[in-house]
Structure formats: C-alpha cells, structure tokens
Short mmCIF file of C-alpha atoms and ligand atoms in Angstrom, two decimals:
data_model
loop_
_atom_site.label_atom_id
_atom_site.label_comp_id
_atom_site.label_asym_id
_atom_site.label_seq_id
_atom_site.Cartn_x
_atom_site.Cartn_y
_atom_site.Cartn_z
CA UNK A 1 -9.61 2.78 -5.33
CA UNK A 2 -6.28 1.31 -3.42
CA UNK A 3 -3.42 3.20 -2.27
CA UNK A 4 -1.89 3.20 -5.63
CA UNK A 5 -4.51 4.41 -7.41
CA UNK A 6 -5.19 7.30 -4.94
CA UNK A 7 -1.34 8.24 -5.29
CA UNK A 8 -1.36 8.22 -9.19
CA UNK A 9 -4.61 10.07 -9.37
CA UNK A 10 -3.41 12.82 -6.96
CA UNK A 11 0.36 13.33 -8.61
CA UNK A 12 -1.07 13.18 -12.31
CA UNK A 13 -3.24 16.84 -10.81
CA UNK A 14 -0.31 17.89 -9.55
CA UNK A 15 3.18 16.52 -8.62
CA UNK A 16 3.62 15.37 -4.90
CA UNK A 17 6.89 14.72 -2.42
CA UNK A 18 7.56 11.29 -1.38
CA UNK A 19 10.04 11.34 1.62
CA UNK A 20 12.44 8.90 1.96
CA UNK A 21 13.21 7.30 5.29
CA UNK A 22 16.96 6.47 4.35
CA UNK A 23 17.70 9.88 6.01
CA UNK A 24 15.45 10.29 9.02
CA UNK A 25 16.65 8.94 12.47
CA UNK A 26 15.84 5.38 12.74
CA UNK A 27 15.40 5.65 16.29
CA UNK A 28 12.25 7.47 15.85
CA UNK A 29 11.29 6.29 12.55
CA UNK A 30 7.25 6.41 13.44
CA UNK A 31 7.52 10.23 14.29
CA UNK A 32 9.21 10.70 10.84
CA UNK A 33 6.90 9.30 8.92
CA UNK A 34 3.76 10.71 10.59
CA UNK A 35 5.30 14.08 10.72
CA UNK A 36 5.75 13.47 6.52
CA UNK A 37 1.99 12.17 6.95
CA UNK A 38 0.81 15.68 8.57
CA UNK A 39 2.84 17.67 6.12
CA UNK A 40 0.98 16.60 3.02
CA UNK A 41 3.58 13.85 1.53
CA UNK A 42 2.13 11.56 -1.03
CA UNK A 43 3.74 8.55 -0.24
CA UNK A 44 6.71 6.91 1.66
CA UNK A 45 9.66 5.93 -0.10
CA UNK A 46 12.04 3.19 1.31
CA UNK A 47 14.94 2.43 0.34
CA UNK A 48 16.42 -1.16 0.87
CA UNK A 49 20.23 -1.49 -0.06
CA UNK A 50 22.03 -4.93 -0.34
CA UNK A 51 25.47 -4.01 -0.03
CA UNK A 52 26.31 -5.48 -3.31
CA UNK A 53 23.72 -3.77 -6.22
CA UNK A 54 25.17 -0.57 -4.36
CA UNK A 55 28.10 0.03 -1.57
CA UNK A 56 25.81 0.79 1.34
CA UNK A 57 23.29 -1.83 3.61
CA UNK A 58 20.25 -0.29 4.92
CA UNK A 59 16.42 -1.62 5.77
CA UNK A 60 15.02 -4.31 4.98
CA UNK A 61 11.32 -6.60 5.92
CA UNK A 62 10.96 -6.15 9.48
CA UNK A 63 11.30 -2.32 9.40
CA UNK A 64 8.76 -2.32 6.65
CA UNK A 65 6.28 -5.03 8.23
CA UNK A 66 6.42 -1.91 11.38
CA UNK A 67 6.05 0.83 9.54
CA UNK A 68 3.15 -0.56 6.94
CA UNK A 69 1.20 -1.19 10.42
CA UNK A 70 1.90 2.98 11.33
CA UNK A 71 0.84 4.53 8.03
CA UNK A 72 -1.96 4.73 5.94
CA UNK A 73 0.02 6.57 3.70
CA UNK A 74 1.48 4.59 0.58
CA UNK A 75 4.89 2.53 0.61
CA UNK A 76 6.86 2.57 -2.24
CA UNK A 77 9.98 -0.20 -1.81
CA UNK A 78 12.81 1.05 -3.78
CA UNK A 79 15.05 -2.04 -4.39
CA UNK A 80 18.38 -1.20 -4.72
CA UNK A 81 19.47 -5.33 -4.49
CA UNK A 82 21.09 -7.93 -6.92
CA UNK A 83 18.38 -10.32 -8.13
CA UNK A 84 15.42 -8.45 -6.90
CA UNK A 85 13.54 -11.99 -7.84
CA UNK A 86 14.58 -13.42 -4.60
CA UNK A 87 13.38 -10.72 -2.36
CA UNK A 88 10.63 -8.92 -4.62
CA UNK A 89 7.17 -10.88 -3.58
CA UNK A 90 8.43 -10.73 -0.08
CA UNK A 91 8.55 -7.14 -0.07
CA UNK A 92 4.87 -7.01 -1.67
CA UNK A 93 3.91 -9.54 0.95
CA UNK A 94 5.35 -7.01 4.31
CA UNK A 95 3.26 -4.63 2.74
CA UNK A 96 4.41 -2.39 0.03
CA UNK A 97 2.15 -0.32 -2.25
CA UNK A 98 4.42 -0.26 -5.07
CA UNK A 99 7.94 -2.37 -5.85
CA UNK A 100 10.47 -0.96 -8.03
CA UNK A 101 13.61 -3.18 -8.62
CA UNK A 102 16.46 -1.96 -11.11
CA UNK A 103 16.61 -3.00 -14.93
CA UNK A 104 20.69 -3.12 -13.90
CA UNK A 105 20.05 -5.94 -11.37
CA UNK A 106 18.35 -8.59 -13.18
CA UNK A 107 18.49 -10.59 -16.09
CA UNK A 108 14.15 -11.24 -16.33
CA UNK A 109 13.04 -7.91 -15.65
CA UNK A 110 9.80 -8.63 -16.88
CA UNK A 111 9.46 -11.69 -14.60
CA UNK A 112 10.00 -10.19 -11.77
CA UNK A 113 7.25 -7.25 -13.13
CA UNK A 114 4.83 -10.11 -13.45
CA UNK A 115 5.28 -11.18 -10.28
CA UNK A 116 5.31 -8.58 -8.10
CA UNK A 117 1.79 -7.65 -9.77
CA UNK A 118 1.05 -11.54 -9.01
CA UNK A 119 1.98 -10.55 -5.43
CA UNK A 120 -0.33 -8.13 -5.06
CA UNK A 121 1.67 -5.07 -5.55
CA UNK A 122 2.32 -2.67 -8.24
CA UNK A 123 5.64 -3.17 -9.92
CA UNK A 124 7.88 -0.15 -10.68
CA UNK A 125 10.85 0.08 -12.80
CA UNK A 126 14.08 2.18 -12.11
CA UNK A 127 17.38 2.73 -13.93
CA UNK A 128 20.74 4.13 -13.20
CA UNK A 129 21.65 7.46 -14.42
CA UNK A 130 23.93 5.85 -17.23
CA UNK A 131 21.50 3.57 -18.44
CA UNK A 132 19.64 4.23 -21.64
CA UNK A 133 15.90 4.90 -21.13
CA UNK A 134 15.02 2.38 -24.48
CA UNK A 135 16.04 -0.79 -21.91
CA UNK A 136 13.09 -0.32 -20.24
CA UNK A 137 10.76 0.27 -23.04
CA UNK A 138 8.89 -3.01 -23.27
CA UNK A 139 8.19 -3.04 -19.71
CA UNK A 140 6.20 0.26 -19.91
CA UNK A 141 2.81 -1.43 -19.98
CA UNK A 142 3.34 -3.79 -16.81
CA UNK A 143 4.83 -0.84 -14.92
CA UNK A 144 2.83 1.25 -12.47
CA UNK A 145 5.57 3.61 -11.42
CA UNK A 146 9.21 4.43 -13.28
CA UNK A 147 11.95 5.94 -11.31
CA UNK A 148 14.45 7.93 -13.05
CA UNK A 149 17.83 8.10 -10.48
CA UNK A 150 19.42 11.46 -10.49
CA UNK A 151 22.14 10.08 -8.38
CA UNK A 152 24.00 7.05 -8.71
CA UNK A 153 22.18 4.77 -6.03
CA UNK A 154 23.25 4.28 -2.39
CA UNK A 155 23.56 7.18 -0.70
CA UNK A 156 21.66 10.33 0.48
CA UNK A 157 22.71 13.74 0.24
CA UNK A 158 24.24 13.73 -3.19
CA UNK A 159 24.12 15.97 -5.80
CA UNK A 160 21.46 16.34 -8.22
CA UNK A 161 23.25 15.21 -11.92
CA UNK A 162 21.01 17.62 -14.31
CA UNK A 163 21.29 15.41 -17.65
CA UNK A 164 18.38 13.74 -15.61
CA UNK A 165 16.01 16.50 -16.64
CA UNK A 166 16.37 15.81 -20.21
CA UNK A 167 15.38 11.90 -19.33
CA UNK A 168 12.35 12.89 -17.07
CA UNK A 169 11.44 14.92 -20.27
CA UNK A 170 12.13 12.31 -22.92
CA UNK A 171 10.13 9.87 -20.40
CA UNK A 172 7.24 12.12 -20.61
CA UNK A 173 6.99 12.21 -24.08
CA UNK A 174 7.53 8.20 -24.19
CA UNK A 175 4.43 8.19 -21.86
CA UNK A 176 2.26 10.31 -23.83
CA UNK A 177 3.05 8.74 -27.54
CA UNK A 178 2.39 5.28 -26.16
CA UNK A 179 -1.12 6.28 -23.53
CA UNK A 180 0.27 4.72 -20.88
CA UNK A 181 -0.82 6.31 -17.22
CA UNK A 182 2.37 5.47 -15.13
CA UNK A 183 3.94 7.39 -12.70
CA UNK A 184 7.05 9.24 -13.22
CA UNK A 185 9.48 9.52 -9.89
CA UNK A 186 12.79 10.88 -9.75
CA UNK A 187 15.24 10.29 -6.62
CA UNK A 188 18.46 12.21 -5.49
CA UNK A 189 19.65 15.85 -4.86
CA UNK A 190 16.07 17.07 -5.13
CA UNK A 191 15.83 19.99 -3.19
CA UNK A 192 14.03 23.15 -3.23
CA UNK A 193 16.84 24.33 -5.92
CA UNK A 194 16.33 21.55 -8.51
CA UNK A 195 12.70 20.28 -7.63
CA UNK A 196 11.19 22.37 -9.76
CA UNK A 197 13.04 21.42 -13.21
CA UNK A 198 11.95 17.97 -12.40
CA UNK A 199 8.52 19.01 -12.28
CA UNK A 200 8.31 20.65 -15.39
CA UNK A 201 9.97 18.17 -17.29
CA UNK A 202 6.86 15.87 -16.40
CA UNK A 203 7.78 14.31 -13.44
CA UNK A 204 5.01 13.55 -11.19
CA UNK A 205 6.30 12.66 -7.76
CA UNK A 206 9.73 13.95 -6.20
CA UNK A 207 12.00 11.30 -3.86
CA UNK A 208 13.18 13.89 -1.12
CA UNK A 209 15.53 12.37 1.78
CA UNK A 210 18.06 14.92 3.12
CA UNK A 211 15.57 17.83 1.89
CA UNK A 212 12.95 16.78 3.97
CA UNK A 213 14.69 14.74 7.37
CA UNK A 214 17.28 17.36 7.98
CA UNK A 215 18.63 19.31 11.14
CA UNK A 216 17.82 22.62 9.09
CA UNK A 217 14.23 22.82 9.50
CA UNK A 218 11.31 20.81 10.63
CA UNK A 219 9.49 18.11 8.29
CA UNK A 220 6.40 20.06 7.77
CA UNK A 221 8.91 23.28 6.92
CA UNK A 222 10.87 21.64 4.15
CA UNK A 223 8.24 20.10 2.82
CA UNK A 224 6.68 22.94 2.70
CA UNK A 225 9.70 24.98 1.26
CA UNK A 226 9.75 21.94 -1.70
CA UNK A 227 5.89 22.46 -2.42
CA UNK A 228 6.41 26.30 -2.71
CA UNK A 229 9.78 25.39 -4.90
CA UNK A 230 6.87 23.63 -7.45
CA UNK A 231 5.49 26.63 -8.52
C1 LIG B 301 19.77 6.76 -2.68
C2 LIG B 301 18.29 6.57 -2.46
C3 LIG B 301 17.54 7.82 -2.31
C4 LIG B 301 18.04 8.74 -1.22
C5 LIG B 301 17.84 10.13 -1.73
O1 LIG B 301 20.34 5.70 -3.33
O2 LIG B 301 17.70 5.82 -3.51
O3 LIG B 301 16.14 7.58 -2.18
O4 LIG B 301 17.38 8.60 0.02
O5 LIG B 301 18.43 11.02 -0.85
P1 LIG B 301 18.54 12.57 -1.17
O6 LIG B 301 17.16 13.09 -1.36
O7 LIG B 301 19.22 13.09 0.04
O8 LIG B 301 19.38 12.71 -2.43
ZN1 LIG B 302 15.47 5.66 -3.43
#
C-alpha cells in the first residue's frame, strides 16, 4: 500500500488531524512537522497561495522538495492558485501524496485530475464555501480526496462558517449513494469547539493550522485536545 492508501484506510476507521504548516514558524518548519509526526497526525497539509486565486502568497516547490525528504508522513498540496494546470504535475513531481486544486480556478478540472494521477499523485478536489457541491459531481470517480473549505481560502485563524456541516453531510451521502471510497477533508476554524460536528457529519480527516501550531499549548497537547474533541 502507498502513503495514500495507508491515510484513507486509517481515516475511513476513524477520522484523523492533518496539520497544516501555513501556521507553524517557518524558521523551524522540520521540528513542526515531526512534532505533528510524534503526536499521531495523519498527514501534512500544505498550503500553497498564489496571491491571485486568494489575497495572500505563501510556499511553494522548494519548501516542499525539503520537507518531503523530512517526513514519512503523507503530503497533501492544497492549491490555492489560478490555473492549477501550470503548477499541478510539478507539485506531484517535489513530492506530494495527494494534489487538490480548486473547481473555482480552472476551466478543465478534469484535465488537470487526469494529470495529476498521470503524475503520479492522487488528485483531490476542493471548493469554496459558496460553491455548489453538484460542480464537482462528475469528478467524484477520478478524485482521491475532496476538501470542503469552511473558510473562504487564504488565511489561518478564521472562523469556522457552520453551513459547512450541512455540505460535509450532503457529501457523505453523495459518497455512499454513488460507492465511491474518497476521502472527505474539511479546512478552516476547526478547533476543538467545532471538530467534532465535522466528524459526525462524515468527514474523515480535519485541516487544523492555528489549533495545532499555536503559542497556547504544545503540538502534541492540541492535538491531543482535537482527538479528545472527536469523541
Ligand atoms: C487557509 C488554508 C488553511 C489554513 C487553516 O486558506 O487553506 O489550510 O491553514 O487554518 P486554520 O486551521 O487556522 O483555520
Ligand atoms: Zn488548506
């Protein structure tokens, strides 16, 4: 089994925390994401902004190529760019498990599905909180992973918007009526307040940033607070 397939099978038993980078210190971004390693998170979520898809630039190939040679763990690349075709096999290529790119930012969605899978990654698909769940619905079968945004994309530490609940749950049920075996992610405000709605709407693996890299608490304590939020 790869790295994906290990991630899916563990989150389908029971729904996992994938931290995202975005808010750790970048100056000691291998301590991060081994600390997230030792406190039991599933995967790694990274979070590449473009400045244009949304008003924020963060991290892009060479901070992945590093960190894919410092974790075993998985790397999901969370693509928050116009025209994801330009950059998406690259990002497969540096090394990331999974590659979800926005239905908002291109016009051949399942293109670029097709060929992230033809770079040797799984492709994920994510939407903005104001986009109708039906424009992804052909793309379900080529999809490994969909992220539902809870946010509006390109920043950390917002708030949670709770129509996203009803979407994880509608998801779910889309899921189940078609047999399809993809993962269900959701990303923003998730802390150990709002995690656990997520969870029981379906939704198998929880984006944390500020929840988890904060000045609150260690990483293996809020991760630990999320996982105990979960039940
Ligand atoms: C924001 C990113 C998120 C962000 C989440 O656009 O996609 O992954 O890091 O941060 P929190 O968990 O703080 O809402
Ligand atoms: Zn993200």
């Amino acid at each position: 089994m790869g790295r994906y397939e290990e991630l899916r099978e563990r989150v389908r038993a029971r729904p996992a925390i994938a931290p995202s980078i975005l808010a750790a210190d970048f100056a000691h971004l291998g301590d991060a994401i081994a600390q997230a390693g030792e406190a039991g998170a599933a995967s790694i979520h990274f979070d590449v902004m473009d400045g244009r898809f949304v008003p924020n630039i963060s991290i892009g190939l060479p901070v992945l190529t590093s960190i894919r040679g410092a974790t075993a763990l998985p790397i999901e690349a969370h693509l928050m760019i116009v025209e994801p075709e330009r950059y998406a096999e690259a990002f497969a290529h540096a090394g990331a498990d999974i590659v979800t790119i926005h239905t908002e930012a291109t016009a051949h969605l399942n293109r670029v599905l097709s060929s992230i899978r033809d770079a040797g990654a799984v492709p994920g698909v994510t939407l903005n909180p104001a986009t109708p769940l039906v424009m992804i619905e052909e793309v379900l079968p080529l999809v490994g992973l969909v992220l539902v945004m809870s946010i509006n994309p390109g920043f950390g530490g917002q708030t949670y918007l709770p129509a996203s609940t009803a979407r994880l749950a509608r998801l779910t049920e889309m899921r189940a009526e078609r047999d399809l075996d993809f993962i269900i992610e959701v990303d923003g405000g998730i802390n150990p307040t709002t995690i656990r709605a997520a969870a029981e709407a379906g939704c198998n693996l929880m984006v944390a940033g500020s929840a988890v890299y904060n000045t609150h608490g260690t990483v293996a304590a809020n991760i630990e607070a999320l996982r105990a939020a979960l039940h």
